[in-house]
XYZ file of C-alpha atoms in Angstrom:
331
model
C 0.000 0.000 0.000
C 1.389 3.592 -0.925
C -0.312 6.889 0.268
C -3.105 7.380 2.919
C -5.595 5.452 0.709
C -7.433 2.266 2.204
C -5.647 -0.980 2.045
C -7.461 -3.012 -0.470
C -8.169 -6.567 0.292
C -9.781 -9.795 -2.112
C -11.399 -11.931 0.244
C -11.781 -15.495 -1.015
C -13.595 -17.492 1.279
C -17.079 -18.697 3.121
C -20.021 -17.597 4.011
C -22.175 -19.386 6.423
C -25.389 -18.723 8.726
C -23.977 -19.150 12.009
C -26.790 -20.967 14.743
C -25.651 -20.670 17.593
C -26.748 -22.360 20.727
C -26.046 -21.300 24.440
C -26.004 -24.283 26.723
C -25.292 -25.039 30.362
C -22.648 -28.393 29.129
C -22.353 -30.328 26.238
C -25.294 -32.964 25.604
C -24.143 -36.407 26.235
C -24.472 -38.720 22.894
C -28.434 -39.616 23.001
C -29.231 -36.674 25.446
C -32.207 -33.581 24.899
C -30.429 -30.730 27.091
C -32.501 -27.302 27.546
C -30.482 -24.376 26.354
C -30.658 -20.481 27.824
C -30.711 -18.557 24.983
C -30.674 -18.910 20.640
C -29.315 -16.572 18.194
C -28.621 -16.477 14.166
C -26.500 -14.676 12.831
C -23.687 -13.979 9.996
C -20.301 -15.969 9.754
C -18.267 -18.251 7.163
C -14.836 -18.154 8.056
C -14.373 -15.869 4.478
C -17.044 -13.216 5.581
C -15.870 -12.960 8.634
C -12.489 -11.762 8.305
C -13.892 -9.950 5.646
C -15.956 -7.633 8.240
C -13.244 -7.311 10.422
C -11.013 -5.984 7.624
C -13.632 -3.863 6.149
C -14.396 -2.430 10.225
C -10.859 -1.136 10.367
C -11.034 0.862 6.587
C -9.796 -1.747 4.141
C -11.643 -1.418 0.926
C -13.063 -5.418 0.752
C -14.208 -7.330 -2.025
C -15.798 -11.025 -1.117
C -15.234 -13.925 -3.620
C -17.959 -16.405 -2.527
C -20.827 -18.519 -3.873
C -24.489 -18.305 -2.120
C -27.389 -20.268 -2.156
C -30.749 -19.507 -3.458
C -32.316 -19.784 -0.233
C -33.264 -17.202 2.489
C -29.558 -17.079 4.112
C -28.418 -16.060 0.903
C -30.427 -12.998 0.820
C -29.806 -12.264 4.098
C -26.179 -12.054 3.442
C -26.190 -10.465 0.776
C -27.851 -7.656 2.671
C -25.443 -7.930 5.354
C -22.417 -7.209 2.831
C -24.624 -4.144 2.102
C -24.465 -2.656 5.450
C -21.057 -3.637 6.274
C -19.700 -1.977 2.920
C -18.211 -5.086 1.698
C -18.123 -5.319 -2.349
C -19.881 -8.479 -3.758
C -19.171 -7.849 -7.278
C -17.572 -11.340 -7.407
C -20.284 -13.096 -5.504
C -22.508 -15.507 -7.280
C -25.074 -17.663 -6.538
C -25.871 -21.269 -6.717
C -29.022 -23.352 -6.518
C -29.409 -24.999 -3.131
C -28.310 -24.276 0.429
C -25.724 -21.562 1.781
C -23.430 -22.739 4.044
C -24.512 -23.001 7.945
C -22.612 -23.620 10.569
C -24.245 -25.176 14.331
C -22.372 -24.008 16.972
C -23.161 -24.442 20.494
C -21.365 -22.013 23.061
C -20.410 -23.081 27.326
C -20.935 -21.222 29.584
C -16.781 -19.973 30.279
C -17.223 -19.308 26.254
C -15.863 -22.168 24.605
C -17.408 -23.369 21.762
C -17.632 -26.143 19.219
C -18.712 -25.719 15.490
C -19.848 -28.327 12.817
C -20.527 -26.795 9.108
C -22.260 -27.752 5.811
C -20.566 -25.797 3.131
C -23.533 -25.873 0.703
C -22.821 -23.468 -1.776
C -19.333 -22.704 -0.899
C -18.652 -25.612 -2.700
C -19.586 -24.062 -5.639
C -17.178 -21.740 -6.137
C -14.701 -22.250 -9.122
C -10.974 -21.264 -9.846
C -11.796 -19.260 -13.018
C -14.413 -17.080 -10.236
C -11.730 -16.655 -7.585
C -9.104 -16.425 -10.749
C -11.048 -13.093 -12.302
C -11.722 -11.580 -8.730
C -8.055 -10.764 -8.142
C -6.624 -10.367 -11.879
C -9.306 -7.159 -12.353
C -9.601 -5.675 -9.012
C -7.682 -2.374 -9.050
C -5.000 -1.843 -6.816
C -4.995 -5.015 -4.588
C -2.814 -4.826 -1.368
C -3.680 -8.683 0.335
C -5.745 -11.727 -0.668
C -6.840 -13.505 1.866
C -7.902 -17.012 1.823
C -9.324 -19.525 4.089
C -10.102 -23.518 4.004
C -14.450 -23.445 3.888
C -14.065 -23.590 0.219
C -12.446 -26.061 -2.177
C -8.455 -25.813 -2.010
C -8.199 -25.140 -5.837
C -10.348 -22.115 -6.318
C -7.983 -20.488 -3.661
C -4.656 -21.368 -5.040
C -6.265 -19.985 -8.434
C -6.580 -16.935 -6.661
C -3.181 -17.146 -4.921
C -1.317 -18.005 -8.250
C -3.104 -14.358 -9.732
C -2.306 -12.641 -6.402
C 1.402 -13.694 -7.001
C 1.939 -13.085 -10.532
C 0.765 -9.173 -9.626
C 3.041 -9.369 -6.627
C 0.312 -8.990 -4.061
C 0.844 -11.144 -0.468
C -1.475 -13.793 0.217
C -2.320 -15.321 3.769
C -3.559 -18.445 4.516
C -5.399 -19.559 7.339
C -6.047 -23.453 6.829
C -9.111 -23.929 8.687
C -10.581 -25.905 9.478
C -7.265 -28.107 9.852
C -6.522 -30.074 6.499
C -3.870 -30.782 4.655
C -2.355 -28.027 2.257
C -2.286 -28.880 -1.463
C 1.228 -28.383 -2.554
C 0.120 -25.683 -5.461
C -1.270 -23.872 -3.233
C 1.367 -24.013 -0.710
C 3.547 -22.830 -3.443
C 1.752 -19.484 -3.691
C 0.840 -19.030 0.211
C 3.284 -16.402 1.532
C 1.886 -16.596 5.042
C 0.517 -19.403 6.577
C -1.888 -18.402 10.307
C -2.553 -21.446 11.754
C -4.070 -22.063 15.414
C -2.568 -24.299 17.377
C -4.680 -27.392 16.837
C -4.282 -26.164 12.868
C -0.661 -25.756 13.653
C -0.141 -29.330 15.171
C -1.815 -30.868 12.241
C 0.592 -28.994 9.291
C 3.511 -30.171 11.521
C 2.759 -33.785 12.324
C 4.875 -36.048 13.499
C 7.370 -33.087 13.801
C 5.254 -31.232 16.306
C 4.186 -31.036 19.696
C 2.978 -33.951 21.341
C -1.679 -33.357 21.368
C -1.332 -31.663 25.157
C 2.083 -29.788 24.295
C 3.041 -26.624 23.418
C 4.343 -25.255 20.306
C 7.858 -24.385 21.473
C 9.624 -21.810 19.188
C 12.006 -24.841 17.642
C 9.162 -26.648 16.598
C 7.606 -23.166 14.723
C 10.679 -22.559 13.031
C 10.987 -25.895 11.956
C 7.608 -25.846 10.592
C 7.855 -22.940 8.511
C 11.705 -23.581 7.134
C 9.919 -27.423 5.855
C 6.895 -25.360 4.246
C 9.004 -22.345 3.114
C 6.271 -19.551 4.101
C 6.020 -16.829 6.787
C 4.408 -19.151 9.745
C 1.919 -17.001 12.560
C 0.440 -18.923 14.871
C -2.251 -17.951 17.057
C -2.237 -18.878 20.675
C -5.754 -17.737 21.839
C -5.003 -15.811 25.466
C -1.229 -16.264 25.139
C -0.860 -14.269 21.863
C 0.017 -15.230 18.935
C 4.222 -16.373 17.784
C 5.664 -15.107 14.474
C 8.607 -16.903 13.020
C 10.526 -13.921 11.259
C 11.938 -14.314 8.025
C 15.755 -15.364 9.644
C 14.014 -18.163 11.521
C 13.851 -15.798 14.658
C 10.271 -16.155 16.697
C 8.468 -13.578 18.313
C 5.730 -13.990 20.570
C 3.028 -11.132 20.851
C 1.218 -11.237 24.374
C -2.583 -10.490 24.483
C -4.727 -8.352 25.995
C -6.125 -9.973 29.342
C -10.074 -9.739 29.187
C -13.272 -11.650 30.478
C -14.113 -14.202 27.425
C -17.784 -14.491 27.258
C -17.747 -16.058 23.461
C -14.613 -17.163 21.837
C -16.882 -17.910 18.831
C -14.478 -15.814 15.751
C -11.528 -14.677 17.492
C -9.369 -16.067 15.263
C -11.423 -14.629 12.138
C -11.063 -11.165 13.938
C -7.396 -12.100 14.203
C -6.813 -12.984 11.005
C -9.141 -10.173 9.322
C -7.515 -6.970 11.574
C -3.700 -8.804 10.651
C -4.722 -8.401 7.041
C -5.808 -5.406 7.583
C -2.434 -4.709 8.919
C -0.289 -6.086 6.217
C -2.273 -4.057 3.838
C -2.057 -1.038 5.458
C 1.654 -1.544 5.488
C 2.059 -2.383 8.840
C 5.831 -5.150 10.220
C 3.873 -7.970 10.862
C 4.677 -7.138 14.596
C 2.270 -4.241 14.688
C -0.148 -6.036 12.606
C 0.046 -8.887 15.069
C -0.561 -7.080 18.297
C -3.394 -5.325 16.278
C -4.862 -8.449 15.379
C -4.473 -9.796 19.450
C -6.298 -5.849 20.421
C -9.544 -6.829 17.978
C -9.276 -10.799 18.746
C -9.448 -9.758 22.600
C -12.165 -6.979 21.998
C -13.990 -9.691 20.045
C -14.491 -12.410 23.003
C -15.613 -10.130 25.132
C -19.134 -9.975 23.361
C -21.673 -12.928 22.083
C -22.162 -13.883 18.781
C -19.689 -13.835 15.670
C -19.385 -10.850 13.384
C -22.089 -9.164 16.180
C -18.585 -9.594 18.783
C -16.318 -7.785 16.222
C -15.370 -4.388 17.967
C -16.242 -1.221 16.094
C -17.000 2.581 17.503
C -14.963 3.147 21.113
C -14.001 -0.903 20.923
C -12.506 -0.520 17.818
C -10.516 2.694 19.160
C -9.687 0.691 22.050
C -8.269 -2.061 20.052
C -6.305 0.640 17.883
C -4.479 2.641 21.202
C -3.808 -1.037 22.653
C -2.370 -1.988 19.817
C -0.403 0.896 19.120
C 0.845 2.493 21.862
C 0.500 -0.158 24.638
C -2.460 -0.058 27.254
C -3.563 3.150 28.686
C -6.223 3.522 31.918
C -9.103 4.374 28.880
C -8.014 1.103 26.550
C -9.702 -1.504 28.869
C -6.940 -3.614 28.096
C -4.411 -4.342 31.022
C -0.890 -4.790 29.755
C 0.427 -7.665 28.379
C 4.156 -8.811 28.577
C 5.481 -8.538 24.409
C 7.455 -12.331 24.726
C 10.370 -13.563 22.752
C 11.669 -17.250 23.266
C 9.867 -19.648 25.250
């Protein structure tokens, strides 16, 4: 990005109706348990970041197939009010994507999808998105749609010389084409263990800062990975990892804290941002995020958003919200 314009971002990726369901515990297999409270409302792992992004002033454009139900029109009007350009996003008959996701009561939560129409989407779609959008700073990917329509996109973004970022989730493995054209790769840790295999942490460990560095010198991108509360770890491009505390709040839903994550770090990158300061803005909207119920409803904007932004610039002040978090290096 050059100038004071808007970072402009090409978001490939999902779109889902989030239901999400408040309970007391998890049902046991064959149990009926009464939940407190029921609400629907807009995700997709894709849409997501792409609110996030578009909250902090990046100029968005969505790459994404719909159904020809209900949810589809609902999203579409959601884009609207969020300011989010759908020029690239089609529709297909059948179901959009929804995604069940019940929420405990100390916030964690557990999500099962059906991609419906996000399966739709094709490379040539994704392909045309990012070879005639003007001025394109990021393109920014996810794994809720078919591997090859992304590294379509990717293999454009690269031949203009425009970053891409990866977050491969849900965990899978990465095709090696796209792999080839993913210049950052934002894993969580469960994400994380899966990419490394064998050569990672044991299930209940850690990622130690030997096993990220080994990680991303064997896949041969830029490697972020997200550590929920503990921040996130960025293995620099001499092999050196920093860890990037978080801000210390009261988690009510962790339901798209990564998506805010990975959205505001775009954001960041775009903006032209080191990918420290893009990283501790990332943690400031993440934090902000869990803070609040729901998914894209969580997403801070107004004072939150401004609270995110001082946190993540110039460290926590008495009006931020945010109590001070030690910035880590080694482990």
């Amino acid at each position: 990005m050059t100038g004071d314009r808007a970072p402009s971002i090409v978001v490939v990726g999902s779109t889902m109706m989030d239901m999400i369901s408040y309970l007391p515990r998890l049902p046991a297999a064959g149990e009926t348990l009464v939940g407190e409270r029921f609400s629907l409302g807009f995700g997709g792992k894709g849409a997501n970041q792409a609110v996030m992004a578009r909250r902090l002033g990046a100029e968005v454009a969505m790459v994404n197939c719909l159904g020809t139900d209900v949810f589809g029109d609902l999203t579409l009007e959601n884009f609207a009010r969020e300011g989010i350009d759908v020029e690239h996003v089609i529709r297909a008959e059948g179901s959009s994507g929804i995604a069940a996701i019940w929420v405990e009561p100390d916030g964690t939560n557990r999500i099962g999808i059906v991609p419906g129409a996000n399966d739709a989407m094709t490379p040539q779609q994704a392909e045309t998105a990012v070879t005639t959008s003007a001025g394109v700073d990021v393109v920014l990917a996810q794994f809720e749609v078919p591997q090859p329509v992304t590294a379509a996109a990717f293999t454009a973004a690269s031949a203009r010389g425009v970053p891409t970022v990866l977050n491969p989730a849900p965990a899978a493995d990465v095709l090696p084409e796209l792999l080839a054209v993913t210049d950052w790769l934002v894993p969580n840790e469960v994400e994380f263990r899966h990419l490394a295999g064998a050569a990672g942490p044991a299930e209940d460990g850690r990622a130690t800062d030997e096993d990220i560095r080994r990680v991303a010198q064997h896949l041969s991108v830029r490697l972020l990975v997200t550590l929920g509360e503990e921040g996130v770890a960025i293995c620099g491009a001499d092999g050196t990892v920093t860890r990037v505390g978080a801000p210390a709040v009261n988690a009510v839903d962790t339901t798209g804290a990564g998506d805010a994550f990975v959205g505001a770090f775009a954001y960041g990158l775009g903006a032209g941002m080191d990918e420290v300061a893009a990283a501790r803005l990332g943690c400031g909207c993440a934090a902000a995020s869990v803070t609040l119920a729901g998914t894209q409803t969580s997403f801070p904007a107004g004072a939150a958003l401004e609270a995110a932004r001082r946190w993540a610039a110039d460290g926590p002040t008495p009006s931020t919200g945010f109590p001070s978090p030690p910035l880590r290096s080694g482990r």
